[in-house]
mmCIF file of C-alpha atoms and ligand atoms in Angstrom:
data_model
loop_
_atom_site.group_PDB
_atom_site.id
_atom_site.type_symbol
_atom_site.label_atom_id
_atom_site.label_comp_id
_atom_site.label_asym_id
_atom_site.label_seq_id
_atom_site.Cartn_x
_atom_site.Cartn_y
_atom_site.Cartn_z
ATOM 1 C CA MET W 533 -5.909 -25.705 3.772
ATOM 2 C CA LYS W 534 -9.513 -25.774 5.051
ATOM 3 C CA ILE W 535 -12.316 -23.260 4.577
ATOM 4 C CA VAL W 536 -14.451 -22.363 7.560
ATOM 5 C CA LEU W 537 -17.931 -21.307 6.487
ATOM 6 C CA GLY W 538 -18.638 -18.250 8.641
ATOM 7 C CA PRO W 539 -22.383 -17.892 9.372
ATOM 8 C CA ALA W 540 -22.539 -14.500 7.622
ATOM 9 C CA SER W 541 -21.089 -15.859 4.348
ATOM 10 C CA ALA W 542 -21.870 -19.585 4.353
ATOM 11 C CA GLU W 543 -23.229 -19.599 0.788
ATOM 12 C CA LEU W 544 -20.268 -17.661 -0.634
ATOM 13 C CA GLY W 545 -17.880 -19.848 1.385
ATOM 14 C CA GLU W 546 -19.434 -22.993 -0.154
ATOM 15 C CA LYS W 547 -18.973 -21.603 -3.664
ATOM 16 C CA ILE W 548 -15.351 -20.650 -2.961
ATOM 17 C CA ALA W 549 -14.586 -24.073 -1.464
ATOM 18 C CA GLN W 550 -16.050 -25.785 -4.499
ATOM 19 C CA LEU W 551 -14.196 -23.642 -7.055
ATOM 20 C CA ALA W 552 -10.886 -23.822 -5.192
ATOM 21 C CA ASP W 553 -11.366 -27.504 -4.336
ATOM 22 C CA ILE W 554 -10.719 -26.961 -0.618
ATOM 23 C CA GLU W 555 -12.292 -28.974 2.198
ATOM 24 C CA LYS W 556 -15.014 -27.160 4.163
ATOM 25 C CA VAL W 557 -15.598 -26.889 7.892
ATOM 26 C CA SER W 558 -19.093 -25.837 8.869
ATOM 27 C CA VAL W 559 -19.878 -23.711 11.893
ATOM 28 C CA ALA W 560 -22.656 -24.031 14.458
ATOM 29 C CA SER W 561 -23.780 -20.625 15.622
ATOM 30 C CA LYS W 562 -26.502 -19.160 17.757
ATOM 31 C CA THR W 563 -27.394 -16.058 19.681
ATOM 32 C CA PHE W 564 -28.172 -16.510 23.354
ATOM 33 C CA PRO W 565 -31.378 -14.962 24.738
ATOM 34 C CA ASP W 566 -29.355 -12.073 26.164
ATOM 35 C CA GLY W 567 -27.815 -11.296 22.741
ATOM 36 C CA GLU W 568 -24.393 -12.923 23.183
ATOM 37 C CA SER W 569 -22.888 -14.902 20.279
ATOM 38 C CA TYR W 570 -21.881 -18.565 20.289
ATOM 39 C CA ILE W 571 -19.893 -20.419 17.629
ATOM 40 C CA ARG W 572 -18.384 -23.899 17.319
ATOM 41 C CA LEU W 573 -16.215 -25.250 14.496
ATOM 42 C CA GLU W 574 -17.710 -28.550 13.366
ATOM 43 C CA GLY W 575 -14.523 -30.128 12.003
ATOM 44 C CA ALA W 576 -10.869 -30.724 12.860
ATOM 45 C CA VAL W 577 -8.361 -28.031 11.881
ATOM 46 C CA GLN W 578 -5.193 -29.193 13.632
ATOM 47 C CA ASP W 579 -2.016 -28.250 11.694
ATOM 48 C CA GLU W 580 -4.127 -26.726 8.907
ATOM 49 C CA HIS W 581 -3.967 -23.333 7.252
ATOM 50 C CA VAL W 582 -7.535 -22.272 8.085
ATOM 51 C CA VAL W 583 -9.346 -19.726 5.912
ATOM 52 C CA ILE W 584 -12.438 -18.232 7.539
ATOM 53 C CA VAL W 585 -14.947 -16.603 5.191
ATOM 54 C CA GLN W 586 -17.142 -14.102 6.996
ATOM 55 C CA THR W 587 -18.486 -10.766 5.829
ATOM 56 C CA THR W 588 -19.075 -8.010 8.388
ATOM 57 C CA SER W 589 -21.981 -6.024 7.014
ATOM 58 C CA SER W 590 -24.898 -5.337 9.370
ATOM 59 C CA PRO W 591 -25.099 -6.494 12.138
ATOM 60 C CA GLN W 592 -21.411 -5.506 12.025
ATOM 61 C CA ASP W 593 -20.518 -5.842 15.685
ATOM 62 C CA SER W 594 -21.892 -9.345 16.223
ATOM 63 C CA ARG W 595 -20.403 -10.533 12.919
ATOM 64 C CA LEU W 596 -17.007 -9.168 13.962
ATOM 65 C CA ILE W 597 -17.285 -10.941 17.310
ATOM 66 C CA GLN W 598 -18.245 -14.185 15.529
ATOM 67 C CA LEU W 599 -15.174 -13.748 13.303
ATOM 68 C CA ALA W 600 -12.894 -13.215 16.295
ATOM 69 C CA PHE W 601 -14.439 -16.221 18.052
ATOM 70 C CA MET W 602 -13.936 -18.443 14.975
ATOM 71 C CA ALA W 603 -10.288 -17.365 14.661
ATOM 72 C CA ALA W 604 -9.658 -18.007 18.351
ATOM 73 C CA ALA W 605 -11.463 -21.366 18.172
ATOM 74 C CA ALA W 606 -9.299 -22.371 15.197
ATOM 75 C CA LYS W 607 -6.119 -21.469 17.082
ATOM 76 C CA ARG W 608 -7.335 -23.344 20.196
ATOM 77 C CA SER W 609 -7.938 -26.341 17.958
ATOM 78 C CA LYS W 610 -4.267 -26.037 16.888
ATOM 79 C CA ALA W 611 -4.656 -24.512 13.428
ATOM 80 C CA ARG W 612 -1.220 -23.681 11.997
ATOM 81 C CA LYS W 613 -2.318 -20.387 10.442
ATOM 82 C CA VAL W 614 -5.557 -18.408 10.296
ATOM 83 C CA THR W 615 -6.385 -16.242 7.297
ATOM 84 C CA VAL W 616 -9.682 -14.382 7.294
ATOM 85 C CA VAL W 617 -11.504 -13.533 4.085
ATOM 86 C CA VAL W 618 -13.774 -10.611 4.933
ATOM 87 C CA PRO W 619 -15.526 -9.555 1.712
ATOM 88 C CA TYR W 620 -17.015 -6.423 3.293
ATOM 89 C CA LEU W 621 -14.827 -5.086 6.062
ATOM 90 C CA ALA W 622 -16.831 -3.056 8.565
ATOM 91 C CA TYR W 623 -15.413 0.199 9.939
ATOM 92 C CA ALA W 624 -13.024 0.619 6.989
ATOM 93 C CA ARG W 625 -14.422 4.098 6.340
ATOM 94 C CA GLN W 626 -13.303 5.345 9.761
ATOM 95 C CA ASP W 627 -9.645 5.065 8.782
ATOM 96 C CA LYS W 628 -8.486 8.412 10.147
ATOM 97 C CA ILE W 629 -9.470 11.132 12.572
ATOM 98 C CA PHE W 630 -11.983 13.414 10.874
ATOM 99 C CA LEU W 631 -13.115 15.270 14.008
ATOM 100 C CA GLU W 632 -11.263 15.706 17.283
ATOM 101 C CA GLY W 633 -12.016 13.007 19.846
ATOM 102 C CA GLU W 634 -12.799 10.257 17.334
ATOM 103 C CA ASN W 635 -11.287 6.782 17.141
ATOM 104 C CA ILE W 636 -9.550 5.187 14.134
ATOM 105 C CA SER W 637 -12.073 2.364 14.255
ATOM 106 C CA ILE W 638 -10.489 0.151 11.599
ATOM 107 C CA GLU W 639 -7.242 0.113 13.579
ATOM 108 C CA THR W 640 -9.099 -1.144 16.668
ATOM 109 C CA VAL W 641 -10.860 -3.811 14.584
ATOM 110 C CA ALA W 642 -7.488 -4.974 13.212
ATOM 111 C CA SER W 643 -5.942 -5.139 16.727
ATOM 112 C CA MET W 644 -8.944 -7.076 17.998
ATOM 113 C CA LEU W 645 -8.667 -9.639 15.176
ATOM 114 C CA HIS W 646 -4.923 -9.925 15.769
ATOM 115 C CA ALA W 647 -5.472 -10.581 19.466
ATOM 116 C CA ALA W 648 -7.989 -13.294 18.564
ATOM 117 C CA GLY W 649 -5.386 -15.140 16.479
ATOM 118 C CA VAL W 650 -5.794 -13.827 12.925
ATOM 119 C CA ASP W 651 -2.522 -14.049 10.967
ATOM 120 C CA ALA W 652 -3.606 -12.553 7.624
ATOM 121 C CA LEU W 653 -6.629 -10.875 6.050
ATOM 122 C CA ILE W 654 -8.036 -10.620 2.545
ATOM 123 C CA THR W 655 -10.825 -8.171 1.827
ATOM 124 C CA VAL W 656 -12.475 -6.847 -1.319
ATOM 125 C CA ASN W 657 -12.358 -3.224 -2.493
ATOM 126 C CA MET W 658 -11.574 -1.774 0.891
ATOM 127 C CA HIS W 659 -12.652 1.856 1.029
ATOM 128 C CA ALA W 660 -9.140 3.266 1.470
ATOM 129 C CA GLU W 661 -6.459 0.655 0.965
ATOM 130 C CA ASN W 662 -3.768 2.702 2.682
ATOM 131 C CA ALA W 663 -5.502 1.843 5.988
ATOM 132 C CA LEU W 664 -4.175 -1.703 5.507
ATOM 133 C CA ALA W 665 -0.781 -0.380 6.565
ATOM 134 C CA ARG W 666 -2.258 0.026 10.062
ATOM 135 C CA PHE W 667 -2.857 -3.730 10.368
ATOM 136 C CA PRO W 668 -0.475 -5.686 12.613
ATOM 137 C CA PHE W 669 -0.497 -8.642 10.157
ATOM 138 C CA PRO W 670 -0.372 -8.992 6.345
ATOM 139 C CA ALA W 671 -3.612 -7.658 4.862
ATOM 140 C CA LYS W 672 -4.634 -7.061 1.281
ATOM 141 C CA SER W 673 -7.613 -5.811 -0.702
ATOM 142 C CA ILE W 674 -8.495 -7.383 -4.033
ATOM 143 C CA SER W 675 -10.737 -5.776 -6.626
ATOM 144 C CA ALA W 676 -14.113 -7.009 -7.872
ATOM 145 C CA ILE W 677 -14.511 -4.119 -10.314
ATOM 146 C CA PRO W 678 -13.458 -6.256 -13.335
ATOM 147 C CA LEU W 679 -16.225 -8.754 -12.430
ATOM 148 C CA LEU W 680 -18.784 -5.926 -12.303
ATOM 149 C CA ALA W 681 -17.584 -4.451 -15.598
ATOM 150 C CA GLU W 682 -17.764 -7.886 -17.219
ATOM 151 C CA TYR W 683 -21.382 -8.180 -16.043
ATOM 152 C CA PHE W 684 -22.132 -5.137 -18.193
ATOM 153 C CA THR W 685 -20.113 -6.259 -21.212
ATOM 154 C CA GLN W 686 -22.056 -9.541 -21.121
ATOM 155 C CA LYS W 687 -25.230 -7.448 -21.203
ATOM 156 C CA GLY W 688 -23.915 -5.815 -24.377
ATOM 157 C CA PHE W 689 -22.913 -2.490 -22.758
ATOM 158 C CA LYS W 690 -19.456 -2.196 -24.224
ATOM 159 C CA LYS W 691 -18.345 1.465 -24.494
ATOM 160 C CA ALA W 692 -20.646 2.613 -21.677
ATOM 161 C CA PHE W 693 -19.416 5.688 -19.792
ATOM 162 C CA ALA W 694 -17.895 4.744 -16.410
ATOM 163 C CA LEU W 695 -18.588 7.429 -13.823
ATOM 164 C CA ALA W 696 -17.059 7.807 -10.371
ATOM 165 C CA PRO W 697 -19.103 9.916 -7.942
ATOM 166 C CA ASP W 698 -15.940 11.585 -6.637
ATOM 167 C CA LYS W 699 -12.252 11.874 -7.387
ATOM 168 C CA GLY W 700 -11.384 9.259 -4.759
ATOM 169 C CA ALA W 701 -13.387 6.633 -6.680
ATOM 170 C CA MET W 702 -11.804 7.515 -10.038
ATOM 171 C CA HIS W 703 -9.422 4.528 -9.863
ATOM 172 C CA ILE W 704 -12.552 2.332 -9.775
ATOM 173 C CA ALA W 705 -14.059 4.017 -12.850
ATOM 174 C CA ASP W 706 -10.689 3.713 -14.625
ATOM 175 C CA GLU W 707 -10.536 0.005 -13.813
ATOM 176 C CA ALA W 708 -14.052 -0.503 -15.216
ATOM 177 C CA GLN W 709 -13.282 1.632 -18.256
ATOM 178 C CA ARG W 710 -10.359 -0.619 -19.206
ATOM 179 C CA ILE W 711 -12.883 -3.465 -19.627
ATOM 180 C CA LEU W 712 -15.827 -1.455 -20.988
ATOM 181 C CA GLY W 713 -13.657 0.356 -23.517
ATOM 182 C CA GLY W 714 -15.593 3.647 -23.363
ATOM 183 C CA GLU W 715 -14.775 6.855 -21.509
ATOM 184 C CA ALA W 716 -14.555 7.555 -17.790
ATOM 185 C CA GLY W 717 -14.927 10.601 -15.568
ATOM 186 C CA HIS W 718 -15.754 11.727 -12.057
ATOM 187 C CA LEU W 719 -18.005 14.177 -10.242
ATOM 188 C CA GLU W 720 -17.193 16.160 -7.101
ATOM 189 C CA LYS W 721 -18.684 15.092 -3.768
ATOM 190 C CA LYS W 722 -18.722 16.746 -0.372
ATOM 191 C CA ARG W 723 -20.099 15.106 2.767
ATOM 192 C CA ASP W 724 -21.128 17.009 5.874
ATOM 193 C CA ARG W 725 -19.172 15.313 8.665
ATOM 194 C CA TYR W 726 -21.939 16.050 11.205
ATOM 195 C CA THR W 727 -25.157 15.291 9.257
ATOM 196 C CA GLY W 728 -23.733 12.771 6.735
ATOM 197 C CA GLN W 729 -25.556 14.687 3.966
ATOM 198 C CA VAL W 730 -23.817 14.440 0.573
ATOM 199 C CA ASN W 731 -23.662 17.102 -2.104
ATOM 200 C CA VAL W 732 -22.604 15.948 -5.573
ATOM 201 C CA THR W 733 -21.624 18.532 -8.168
ATOM 202 C CA LYS W 734 -21.156 18.502 -11.897
ATOM 203 C CA LYS W 735 -17.966 18.245 -13.912
ATOM 204 C CA ASP W 736 -17.626 18.654 -17.639
ATOM 205 C CA PHE W 737 -17.953 15.532 -19.739
ATOM 206 C CA ASN W 738 -20.158 14.300 -22.537
ATOM 207 C CA VAL W 739 -22.672 11.592 -21.689
ATOM 208 C CA LYS W 740 -25.484 12.822 -23.942
ATOM 209 C CA GLY W 741 -27.354 9.860 -25.437
ATOM 210 C CA LYS W 742 -24.940 7.390 -23.823
ATOM 211 C CA THR W 743 -25.365 4.605 -21.313
ATOM 212 C CA ALA W 744 -23.627 5.656 -18.103
ATOM 213 C CA ILE W 745 -22.690 3.372 -15.226
ATOM 214 C CA ILE W 746 -21.904 4.880 -11.832
ATOM 215 C CA PHE W 747 -19.219 2.784 -10.121
ATOM 216 C CA ASP W 748 -18.552 3.020 -6.383
ATOM 217 C CA ASP W 749 -17.147 0.770 -3.682
ATOM 218 C CA ILE W 750 -20.178 1.057 -1.384
ATOM 219 C CA ILE W 751 -23.805 2.085 -1.703
ATOM 220 C CA SER W 752 -25.091 2.803 1.777
ATOM 221 C CA THR W 753 -27.961 5.291 2.082
ATOM 222 C CA GLY W 754 -27.929 5.853 -1.676
ATOM 223 C CA GLY W 755 -27.382 9.616 -1.347
ATOM 224 C CA THR W 756 -24.228 9.542 -3.467
ATOM 225 C CA ILE W 757 -25.825 7.578 -6.318
ATOM 226 C CA VAL W 758 -29.017 9.678 -6.252
ATOM 227 C CA GLY W 759 -26.909 12.862 -6.547
ATOM 228 C CA ALA W 760 -24.826 11.407 -9.374
ATOM 229 C CA ALA W 761 -27.877 10.080 -11.247
ATOM 230 C CA LYS W 762 -29.552 13.504 -11.132
ATOM 231 C CA ILE W 763 -26.512 15.066 -12.767
ATOM 232 C CA LEU W 764 -26.304 12.341 -15.418
ATOM 233 C CA LYS W 765 -29.969 13.002 -16.244
ATOM 234 C CA GLU W 766 -29.314 16.733 -16.552
ATOM 235 C CA LEU W 767 -26.405 15.943 -18.879
ATOM 236 C CA GLY W 768 -28.719 13.835 -21.079
ATOM 237 C CA ALA W 769 -27.502 10.283 -20.390
ATOM 238 C CA ALA W 770 -29.767 7.795 -22.183
ATOM 239 C CA LYS W 771 -29.621 5.063 -19.532
ATOM 240 C CA ILE W 772 -28.109 5.051 -16.074
ATOM 241 C CA TYR W 773 -26.933 2.044 -14.049
ATOM 242 C CA ALA W 774 -25.380 1.856 -10.600
ATOM 243 C CA ALA W 775 -22.691 -0.700 -9.791
ATOM 244 C CA CYS W 776 -20.922 -1.245 -6.515
ATOM 245 C CA VAL W 777 -19.027 -3.955 -4.725
ATOM 246 C CA HIS W 778 -20.840 -3.611 -1.402
ATOM 247 C CA ALA W 779 -24.569 -2.915 -1.811
ATOM 248 C CA LEU W 780 -25.519 -2.158 1.787
ATOM 249 C CA LEU W 781 -28.720 -0.424 0.605
ATOM 250 C CA ILE W 782 -29.773 0.939 3.969
ATOM 251 C CA GLY W 783 -33.476 1.780 4.525
ATOM 252 C CA ASP W 784 -35.213 2.904 1.348
ATOM 253 C CA ALA W 785 -31.940 3.377 -0.591
ATOM 254 C CA GLU W 786 -32.986 1.034 -3.394
ATOM 255 C CA LYS W 787 -36.279 2.867 -3.994
ATOM 256 C CA ARG W 788 -34.625 6.289 -3.875
ATOM 257 C CA ILE W 789 -32.007 5.199 -6.410
ATOM 258 C CA LEU W 790 -34.562 3.699 -8.808
ATOM 259 C CA ASP W 791 -36.795 6.774 -8.384
ATOM 260 C CA ALA W 792 -33.807 8.917 -9.411
ATOM 261 C CA GLY W 793 -33.864 7.196 -12.819
ATOM 262 C CA VAL W 794 -31.360 4.372 -12.317
ATOM 263 C CA GLU W 795 -32.390 1.299 -14.362
ATOM 264 C CA GLU W 796 -30.717 -1.322 -12.180
ATOM 265 C CA ILE W 797 -28.425 -1.622 -9.163
ATOM 266 C CA ILE W 798 -25.719 -4.254 -9.413
ATOM 267 C CA GLY W 799 -23.700 -5.424 -6.434
ATOM 268 C CA THR W 800 -21.765 -8.505 -5.387
ATOM 269 C CA ASP W 801 -22.428 -11.171 -2.790
ATOM 270 C CA SER W 802 -20.004 -9.492 -0.370
ATOM 271 C CA VAL W 803 -23.277 -8.400 1.213
ATOM 272 C CA PHE W 804 -26.556 -10.180 0.718
ATOM 273 C CA SER W 805 -29.190 -7.978 -0.943
ATOM 274 C CA LEU W 806 -31.500 -7.969 -3.957
ATOM 275 C CA ALA W 807 -28.629 -6.327 -5.840
ATOM 276 C CA SER W 808 -26.179 -9.221 -5.208
ATOM 277 C CA LYS W 809 -26.019 -10.283 -8.845
ATOM 278 C CA VAL W 810 -22.280 -10.903 -9.205
ATOM 279 C CA THR W 811 -20.525 -13.531 -7.114
ATOM 280 C CA LEU W 812 -17.065 -12.966 -5.661
ATOM 281 C CA ALA W 813 -16.385 -16.716 -5.620
ATOM 282 C CA PRO W 814 -14.124 -16.819 -8.742
ATOM 283 C CA LEU W 815 -12.060 -13.863 -7.509
ATOM 284 C CA ILE W 816 -11.539 -15.213 -3.989
ATOM 285 C CA SER W 817 -11.008 -18.829 -5.040
ATOM 286 C CA LYS W 818 -8.261 -17.693 -7.433
ATOM 287 C CA GLU W 819 -6.590 -15.882 -4.540
ATOM 288 C CA LEU W 820 -6.804 -18.959 -2.295
ATOM 289 C CA LYS W 821 -5.485 -21.278 -5.013
ATOM 290 C CA ALA W 822 -2.452 -19.007 -5.295
ATOM 291 C CA LEU W 823 -2.000 -19.107 -1.500
ATOM 292 C CA LYS W 824 -2.291 -22.894 -1.518
ATOM 293 C CA SER W 825 0.357 -23.351 -4.133
ATOM 294 C CA GLY W 826 2.598 -20.522 -2.849
HETATM 295 C C1 LIG V 2020 -17.643 6.810 0.487
HETATM 296 O O1 LIG V 2020 -16.959 7.727 0.059
HETATM 297 C C2 LIG V 2020 -17.988 5.624 -0.360
HETATM 298 O O2 LIG V 2020 -17.091 5.484 -1.415
HETATM 299 C C3 LIG V 2020 -19.393 5.702 -0.891
HETATM 300 O O3 LIG V 2020 -19.505 6.698 -1.870
HETATM 301 C C4 LIG V 2020 -20.352 5.984 0.209
HETATM 302 O O4 LIG V 2020 -20.148 5.096 1.273
HETATM 303 C C5 LIG V 2020 -21.785 5.893 -0.271
HETATM 304 O O5 LIG V 2020 -22.621 6.251 0.785
HETATM 305 P P1 LIG V 2020 -24.114 6.681 0.528
HETATM 306 O O6 LIG V 2020 -24.757 5.616 -0.302
HETATM 307 O O7 LIG V 2020 -24.696 6.779 1.904
HETATM 308 O O8 LIG V 2020 -24.077 8.007 -0.151
#
């Protein structure tokens, strides 16, 4: 097995390679003056099971193209198998038709990767895992929530309240709660499909005087966390934290979240941001070690 260090996740790829004790292949990449992408694998991969590590946060489209190019280059160089590790998988939220005339974007992304030569995919906390069934090759999502919860237990926050901003994220809050050992609950969230505006509403639970941590898979514009934090304040939470796997933090999201009374935003290195305080390397290297020995 060899690990290809995709340009979008070279640092994470290095850490994974070191922990899993797998040989690395670096990648030369550039963008041509007209905006087209170029990549070249800088090592031999013939007869190898090649694992390409490349996240696809913004700029999503060029990172996806780079990923497809790396997979195709590996196959051209006679790799035996190509597995892609995509910590943040772009377009996973468009996993069904919400409005007439739309595309199921994640299905198109999966077909494109398949055509490029991808044989298997591993991602982290995919928005809706049932979309993986649409992939034409084996694909799985692994969870970084235990790593995030452990970050808080190491800070001494055992028994903190784990809050999901909506029912769909309750499995995430439950997963965190099993490590934190406190209670868990969820709010209600509605998003306007045309404007993207979110409206978060209250549910009944007791957070008065407690530390509450809002857990979500993604923080994008921050609207969801701001709405949830306002409700936690109204309910008398003593301290509020926001934890997510993919801290996209678009525009002034970080400022808006902190202004809403959140003490700290904690994310992983699936996406590079100031909130990337927890590394996915132990989680992914464990997965690759199992693949190696399996
Ligand atoms: C969607 O349901 C996700 O789980 C997140 O809650 C959402 O992507 C967060 O988006 P934003 O930060 O823009 O509210």
